[in-house]
XYZ file of C-alpha atoms in Angstrom:
438
model
C -7.007 -18.627 8.590
C -5.287 -19.181 5.237
C -6.448 -18.534 1.661
C -8.126 -15.257 2.386
C -8.555 -12.851 -0.525
C -7.338 -9.261 -0.739
C -8.571 -6.574 -3.146
C -6.482 -3.395 -3.501
C -7.634 -0.367 -5.472
C -4.806 2.076 -6.183
C -5.248 5.768 -6.869
C -2.699 8.328 -8.016
C 1.001 8.094 -8.771
C 3.493 5.308 -9.444
C 4.645 5.488 -5.826
C 1.186 4.352 -4.769
C 1.464 1.446 -7.228
C 4.759 0.487 -5.597
C 3.233 0.831 -2.112
C 0.266 -1.341 -3.101
C 2.654 -4.070 -4.252
C 4.475 -3.918 -0.923
C 1.204 -4.069 1.023
C 0.140 -7.102 -1.021
C 3.437 -8.791 -0.089
C 2.954 -7.934 3.584
C -0.555 -9.379 3.591
C 0.577 -12.362 1.522
C 2.704 -13.374 4.508
C -0.535 -13.360 6.534
C -2.272 -15.793 4.166
C -3.945 -13.328 1.785
C -3.907 -13.742 -1.987
C -4.832 -10.967 -4.416
C -8.143 -10.891 -6.227
C -9.321 -8.437 -8.874
C -12.908 -8.529 -7.590
C -13.987 -6.475 -4.595
C -17.118 -8.583 -4.141
C -14.906 -11.675 -3.814
C -12.571 -10.237 -1.171
C -12.204 -10.839 2.543
C -10.345 -7.516 2.820
C -10.487 -4.363 0.702
C -7.753 -1.720 0.784
C -8.134 1.632 -0.940
C -4.645 3.086 -1.475
C -5.404 6.756 -1.894
C -4.039 9.960 -3.409
C -4.608 13.457 -1.997
C -3.095 15.637 -4.729
C -6.432 16.839 -6.108
C -9.817 17.380 -4.502
C -11.634 15.031 -6.878
C -9.213 12.226 -6.025
C -10.119 12.506 -2.344
C -13.855 12.665 -3.028
C -13.618 9.576 -5.222
C -12.393 7.700 -2.167
C -15.460 8.640 -0.136
C -17.711 7.674 -3.051
C -15.961 4.326 -3.322
C -16.327 3.761 0.416
C -20.055 4.265 0.036
C -20.147 1.448 -2.499
C -17.971 -0.749 -0.322
C -20.314 -0.212 2.608
C -23.013 -2.022 0.625
C -20.721 -5.040 0.336
C -20.060 -4.938 4.059
C -23.782 -4.766 4.820
C -24.095 -8.020 2.903
C -20.952 -9.564 4.451
C -20.272 -8.142 7.937
C -16.965 -10.056 8.186
C -15.530 -8.068 5.265
C -12.661 -5.816 6.407
C -12.197 -2.393 4.769
C -9.062 -0.280 5.060
C -7.933 3.084 3.712
C -4.235 3.642 3.121
C -2.093 6.279 1.412
C -2.158 10.054 1.441
C -5.884 10.639 2.076
C -5.522 8.290 5.033
C -2.585 10.356 6.276
C -4.398 13.690 5.881
C -7.908 12.721 6.922
C -7.593 9.572 9.018
C -9.918 10.537 11.863
C -12.376 12.143 9.417
C -12.546 8.932 7.374
C -13.449 6.942 10.460
C -16.046 9.550 11.416
C -17.654 9.785 7.970
C -17.660 6.111 7.080
C -18.359 3.635 9.873
C -17.707 0.696 7.547
C -13.953 1.433 7.637
C -11.989 -0.835 9.979
C -8.477 0.532 9.613
C -6.651 3.616 8.360
C -2.902 3.648 7.782
C -0.659 6.341 6.320
C 2.030 5.820 3.650
C 4.886 5.746 6.176
C 3.319 3.070 8.388
C 1.971 0.420 6.024
C 4.633 -2.056 7.176
C 2.498 -2.238 10.330
C -0.523 -3.358 8.323
C -0.482 -7.026 9.429
C -0.544 -6.157 13.135
C -3.305 -3.618 12.481
C -5.355 -6.295 10.706
C -4.902 -8.594 13.682
C -6.187 -5.801 15.932
C -9.232 -5.404 13.680
C -9.879 -9.150 13.844
C -9.951 -8.752 17.627
C -12.750 -6.218 17.305
C -10.720 -2.991 17.341
C -10.676 -0.067 14.913
C -7.092 0.682 13.910
C -5.622 4.093 13.031
C -1.907 4.705 12.348
C -0.782 7.902 10.643
C 2.560 8.239 12.413
C 5.893 9.101 10.800
C 7.882 6.283 12.423
C 11.631 6.418 12.872
C 12.193 2.867 11.615
C 12.772 2.142 7.921
C 9.490 0.657 6.733
C 11.190 -1.065 3.790
C 13.314 -3.136 6.159
C 10.213 -4.376 7.988
C 8.421 -5.702 4.903
C 8.606 -9.410 3.992
C 11.254 -10.469 1.500
C 9.175 -11.834 -1.353
C 10.401 -14.160 -4.091
C 7.376 -13.866 -6.388
C 8.097 -13.447 -10.090
C 8.436 -9.815 -11.163
C 6.834 -8.224 -14.199
C 9.245 -7.128 -16.985
C 8.991 -3.577 -15.642
C 9.176 -2.707 -11.953
C 9.025 0.313 -9.700
C 11.624 0.911 -6.997
C 11.193 3.695 -4.444
C 14.532 5.361 -3.649
C 13.314 8.583 -2.052
C 10.150 9.744 -0.287
C 8.737 13.023 0.926
C 9.494 16.545 -0.209
C 10.991 19.686 1.316
C 10.050 22.022 -1.550
C 6.667 23.136 -0.113
C 5.121 24.208 -3.403
C 2.100 26.329 -2.506
C -0.377 23.958 -4.188
C 0.976 20.629 -2.928
C 0.047 18.449 0.051
C 2.957 16.013 -0.299
C 5.164 17.557 2.440
C 2.221 17.178 4.835
C 1.166 13.642 3.818
C 4.518 12.040 2.941
C 6.730 14.084 5.246
C 10.245 15.448 4.853
C 12.624 14.171 2.188
C 14.152 10.804 3.032
C 16.606 8.948 0.791
C 17.117 5.218 1.188
C 20.675 3.895 1.676
C 22.450 2.930 -1.535
C 23.125 -0.697 -0.654
C 19.480 -1.388 0.220
C 18.392 0.024 -3.129
C 20.981 -2.007 -5.036
C 19.973 -5.128 -3.129
C 16.310 -4.649 -4.005
C 17.179 -3.882 -7.636
C 19.260 -7.055 -7.960
C 16.406 -9.043 -6.425
C 13.917 -7.576 -8.918
C 16.188 -8.461 -11.831
C 16.678 -12.011 -10.536
C 12.890 -12.354 -10.469
C 12.423 -11.179 -14.052
C 12.479 -7.371 -14.154
C 14.339 -5.950 -17.146
C 13.401 -2.299 -16.608
C 13.346 -0.444 -13.292
C 11.804 2.979 -12.722
C 13.260 4.779 -9.716
C 10.568 6.598 -7.759
C 10.439 9.578 -5.442
C 8.303 12.634 -4.835
C 11.519 14.531 -5.597
C 13.579 11.685 -6.986
C 16.436 13.735 -8.405
C 16.937 15.227 -4.952
C 18.171 11.766 -3.914
C 21.104 11.944 -1.485
C 21.529 8.474 0.002
C 24.440 7.149 2.000
C 26.749 4.793 0.144
C 30.384 3.793 -0.136
C 32.505 6.889 0.324
C 29.693 9.068 1.667
C 26.640 10.657 0.103
C 25.517 9.646 -3.396
C 23.386 11.649 -5.813
C 20.955 10.148 -8.310
C 23.491 10.209 -11.138
C 25.938 8.034 -9.218
C 23.146 5.681 -8.157
C 22.052 5.275 -11.787
C 25.618 4.404 -12.794
C 25.764 1.705 -10.104
C 22.413 0.275 -11.183
C 23.613 0.165 -14.779
C 26.289 -2.335 -13.697
C 23.640 -4.920 -12.725
C 23.705 -7.778 -15.232
C 20.287 -8.416 -16.731
C 18.951 -4.923 -16.106
C 18.355 -3.451 -19.551
C 16.645 -0.146 -18.817
C 16.541 2.547 -16.138
C 14.056 5.405 -15.731
C 13.234 7.813 -12.905
C 10.339 10.033 -11.881
C 9.290 12.612 -10.626
C 11.918 15.356 -10.795
C 12.254 18.997 -9.805
C 14.110 21.404 -12.140
C 16.206 22.744 -9.275
C 17.728 19.324 -8.568
C 19.037 18.472 -12.053
C 22.712 18.592 -11.115
C 25.712 18.280 -13.453
C 26.323 14.605 -12.717
C 22.722 13.615 -13.433
C 22.713 15.574 -16.685
C 25.965 13.856 -17.663
C 24.418 10.465 -16.891
C 21.873 11.058 -19.648
C 24.767 11.324 -22.092
C 26.930 8.543 -20.678
C 24.660 5.744 -19.396
C 23.204 3.724 -22.264
C 20.688 2.001 -19.994
C 19.165 5.349 -18.942
C 16.232 5.840 -21.298
C 15.867 8.979 -23.482
C 12.768 10.183 -21.651
C 12.525 12.774 -18.875
C 9.486 13.911 -16.923
C 10.381 17.366 -15.606
C 7.405 19.337 -14.227
C 7.454 23.099 -14.788
C 3.811 23.852 -13.745
C 3.658 27.331 -15.354
C 5.471 29.524 -17.858
C 4.839 32.712 -15.877
C 7.537 33.869 -13.472
C 4.906 35.643 -11.391
C 2.902 32.465 -10.965
C 6.011 30.341 -10.416
C 6.963 32.655 -7.553
C 3.449 32.424 -6.093
C 3.728 28.644 -6.367
C 7.044 28.758 -4.454
C 8.737 26.847 -7.266
C 12.036 28.746 -6.823
C 12.907 28.681 -10.518
C 12.032 30.907 -13.453
C 10.726 30.042 -16.889
C 14.046 31.153 -18.375
C 15.996 28.889 -16.008
C 13.782 25.978 -17.040
C 14.375 26.684 -20.732
C 18.142 26.880 -20.250
C 18.024 23.573 -18.359
C 16.166 21.977 -21.264
C 18.917 23.210 -23.579
C 21.528 21.485 -21.404
C 19.507 18.275 -21.284
C 19.119 18.177 -25.061
C 22.804 18.915 -25.542
C 23.559 15.884 -23.375
C 20.940 13.664 -25.053
C 19.763 15.136 -28.398
C 16.969 12.574 -28.861
C 15.499 13.206 -25.393
C 11.697 13.173 -25.246
C 10.359 15.548 -22.604
C 7.245 15.350 -20.483
C 5.949 17.827 -17.914
C 3.135 18.826 -15.556
C 1.069 22.009 -15.836
C -1.438 23.651 -13.520
C -3.820 26.216 -14.991
C -6.050 28.542 -13.023
C -3.660 28.862 -10.084
C -4.864 31.675 -7.771
C -4.046 35.023 -9.360
C -3.302 33.655 -12.827
C -4.128 36.241 -15.496
C -4.575 35.745 -19.216
C -1.047 37.116 -19.663
C 0.300 34.529 -17.213
C -1.467 31.784 -19.108
C -0.132 33.110 -22.414
C 3.376 32.763 -20.958
C 2.650 29.094 -20.274
C 1.523 28.559 -23.864
C 4.685 30.293 -25.079
C 6.892 28.014 -22.982
C 5.098 24.939 -24.330
C 5.608 26.172 -27.888
C 9.307 26.758 -27.288
C 10.060 23.425 -25.604
C 7.926 21.053 -27.662
C 6.833 18.277 -25.304
C 6.398 14.670 -26.356
C 3.676 14.264 -23.765
C 2.433 16.167 -20.729
C -0.100 16.142 -17.908
C -2.235 19.213 -17.348
C -4.753 19.959 -14.626
C -6.957 22.708 -13.355
C -5.820 24.006 -9.964
C -7.397 22.041 -7.132
C -7.528 23.805 -3.739
C -6.086 21.566 -1.030
C -6.796 22.452 2.605
C -3.672 23.211 4.586
C -1.607 24.441 1.625
C -0.575 28.124 1.294
C -2.612 28.632 -1.890
C -5.846 27.353 -0.367
C -6.981 30.671 1.089
C -6.080 32.803 -1.931
C -8.734 34.245 -4.282
C -9.578 31.654 -6.910
C -9.681 32.055 -10.688
C -13.175 31.858 -12.179
C -13.934 28.178 -12.732
C -15.265 28.602 -16.276
C -12.207 30.641 -17.245
C -9.877 28.005 -15.811
C -11.762 25.314 -17.749
C -11.391 27.255 -20.984
C -7.660 27.725 -20.431
C -7.201 24.045 -19.682
C -8.906 23.130 -22.948
C -6.607 25.449 -24.912
C -3.496 24.096 -23.216
C -4.534 20.483 -23.695
C -5.227 21.102 -27.381
C -1.688 22.436 -27.842
C -0.141 19.592 -25.854
C -2.137 17.022 -27.841
C -0.806 18.526 -31.077
C 2.760 18.191 -29.809
C 2.164 14.624 -28.624
C 0.793 13.626 -32.035
C 3.790 15.216 -33.741
C 6.220 13.369 -31.472
C 4.505 10.040 -32.129
C 4.309 10.607 -35.896
C 8.029 11.409 -35.913
C 8.630 7.841 -34.728
C 7.030 6.303 -37.832
C 9.719 4.718 -39.972
C 12.234 4.516 -37.115
C 13.648 1.321 -35.681
C 13.250 1.209 -31.903
C 13.969 -1.271 -29.145
C 10.706 -2.302 -27.476
C 10.426 -4.082 -24.146
C 7.292 -6.211 -24.449
C 5.248 -6.383 -21.256
C 1.996 -8.248 -21.951
C -0.229 -9.784 -24.632
C -2.043 -7.365 -26.917
C -5.687 -7.363 -27.899
C -5.125 -9.445 -31.049
C -3.942 -13.035 -31.319
C -0.148 -13.231 -31.448
C 0.223 -9.560 -30.532
C 2.401 -8.173 -27.730
C 2.441 -4.665 -26.275
C 5.276 -2.870 -24.564
C 7.182 0.398 -24.345
C 9.814 2.051 -26.453
C 12.705 3.855 -24.833
C 10.642 7.031 -25.205
C 7.843 5.489 -23.104
C 5.501 5.230 -26.068
C 3.184 2.233 -25.977
C 3.988 -0.035 -28.946
C 2.134 -3.095 -30.206
C 3.343 -5.593 -32.778
C 2.699 -9.117 -33.976
C 5.207 -11.264 -32.073
C 3.802 -14.799 -31.787
C 7.205 -16.326 -31.049
C 8.091 -13.923 -28.218
C 6.945 -13.704 -24.599
C 6.553 -10.808 -22.161
C 10.010 -9.714 -21.053
C 11.479 -9.874 -24.544
C 13.428 -6.840 -25.742
C 13.184 -6.687 -29.514
C 13.909 -4.367 -32.413
C 10.740 -2.988 -34.003
C 10.157 -0.839 -37.076
C 7.388 1.663 -36.305
C 4.728 1.565 -39.001
C 1.912 3.692 -37.620
C 0.827 6.205 -34.989
C -2.501 5.943 -33.222
C -4.058 8.186 -30.595
C -2.006 6.976 -27.639
C 0.203 4.279 -29.091
C 2.420 3.189 -31.945
C 2.153 0.103 -34.146
C 5.152 -1.721 -35.507
C 6.613 -4.849 -37.004
C 9.425 -7.016 -35.693
C 12.753 -6.754 -37.481
C 14.115 -10.225 -38.159
């Protein structure tokens, strides 16, 4: 049956966005077209994230709402994919009878055959870690790409941070072969992408096989920079311990590599970093930042922070604030520790919830001050902006600067995909305003 409609709701990181796009392509080959309305869909997929407790509970709440739709339309198919599916597949099927299929992030290339099983009256569950390369089993799409695109180069993680479920839901580190990445990148550019963000749970730990043996991320970036039509390269998310000399040098030498780096530190306390199994110290992180800024003086830094990790004292938290003050981040993501079953930190005594909340508020206030300062420092500068979509006003386009700041400007004669020089004229809460330079 053709012309069926598919609704996908994506939770969590950019890798889930990439996975959702691939699932849409796989189901497109089966006659499904995307819709942005769940109540209009023949199939609903929730692509889930398991990093924090609230993210997982949101999935169950959403399934409750979807069950109402299925009560009204019994032929509606509901699936759960992603990391919650991987971690809690059998529990999802037990708790929510409206779910027809559950598939983990390493097996979504099998989605079409699972859907066919569901259409034959079966309930489908697949949370295996298959040996085959899922990327090679997905359909080769020729749909037009957005100006910016994600490209997964590495999956899984071997770091086993004490708070993180990724090694258990995404598996061990796996780097894709160089030629397959370059082939997909060239295809994205041919279809309209001008900026590619390389993705991985530990992306700078990339060690894929290429010409002459094993390649690191720095060498891969240099090869991508040779692709005609590709204007910008980014990568996320990185671990401080995997910023090798060649990758640092790439920030100085590759013009297409943008002056923005997301480098999670999590805490400024060596005691807490050790408890987190991060295997680096605050001092090592600071010295790394010095090297990065020596290579690229205009580098804008972003990071992740967890407050209220089990055992964190006020002195530990003060060390985090001190690190933030010393580095000066352009933006950052901060969260209260979320206990995840199966991780080493789960059974440890927890920090008082109210105290953790208060610390998070203090940290976020400091980070917001630094973000405002970084944005205000852009006012008066001329920046290249890659416009991605229409803005809220007539004739307006919005896009990103090289520093990943959202920028909007009047550009009635340009279209999404244009890379233009913009003079920044104002800083708003989470964006910059500017005017085109003739």
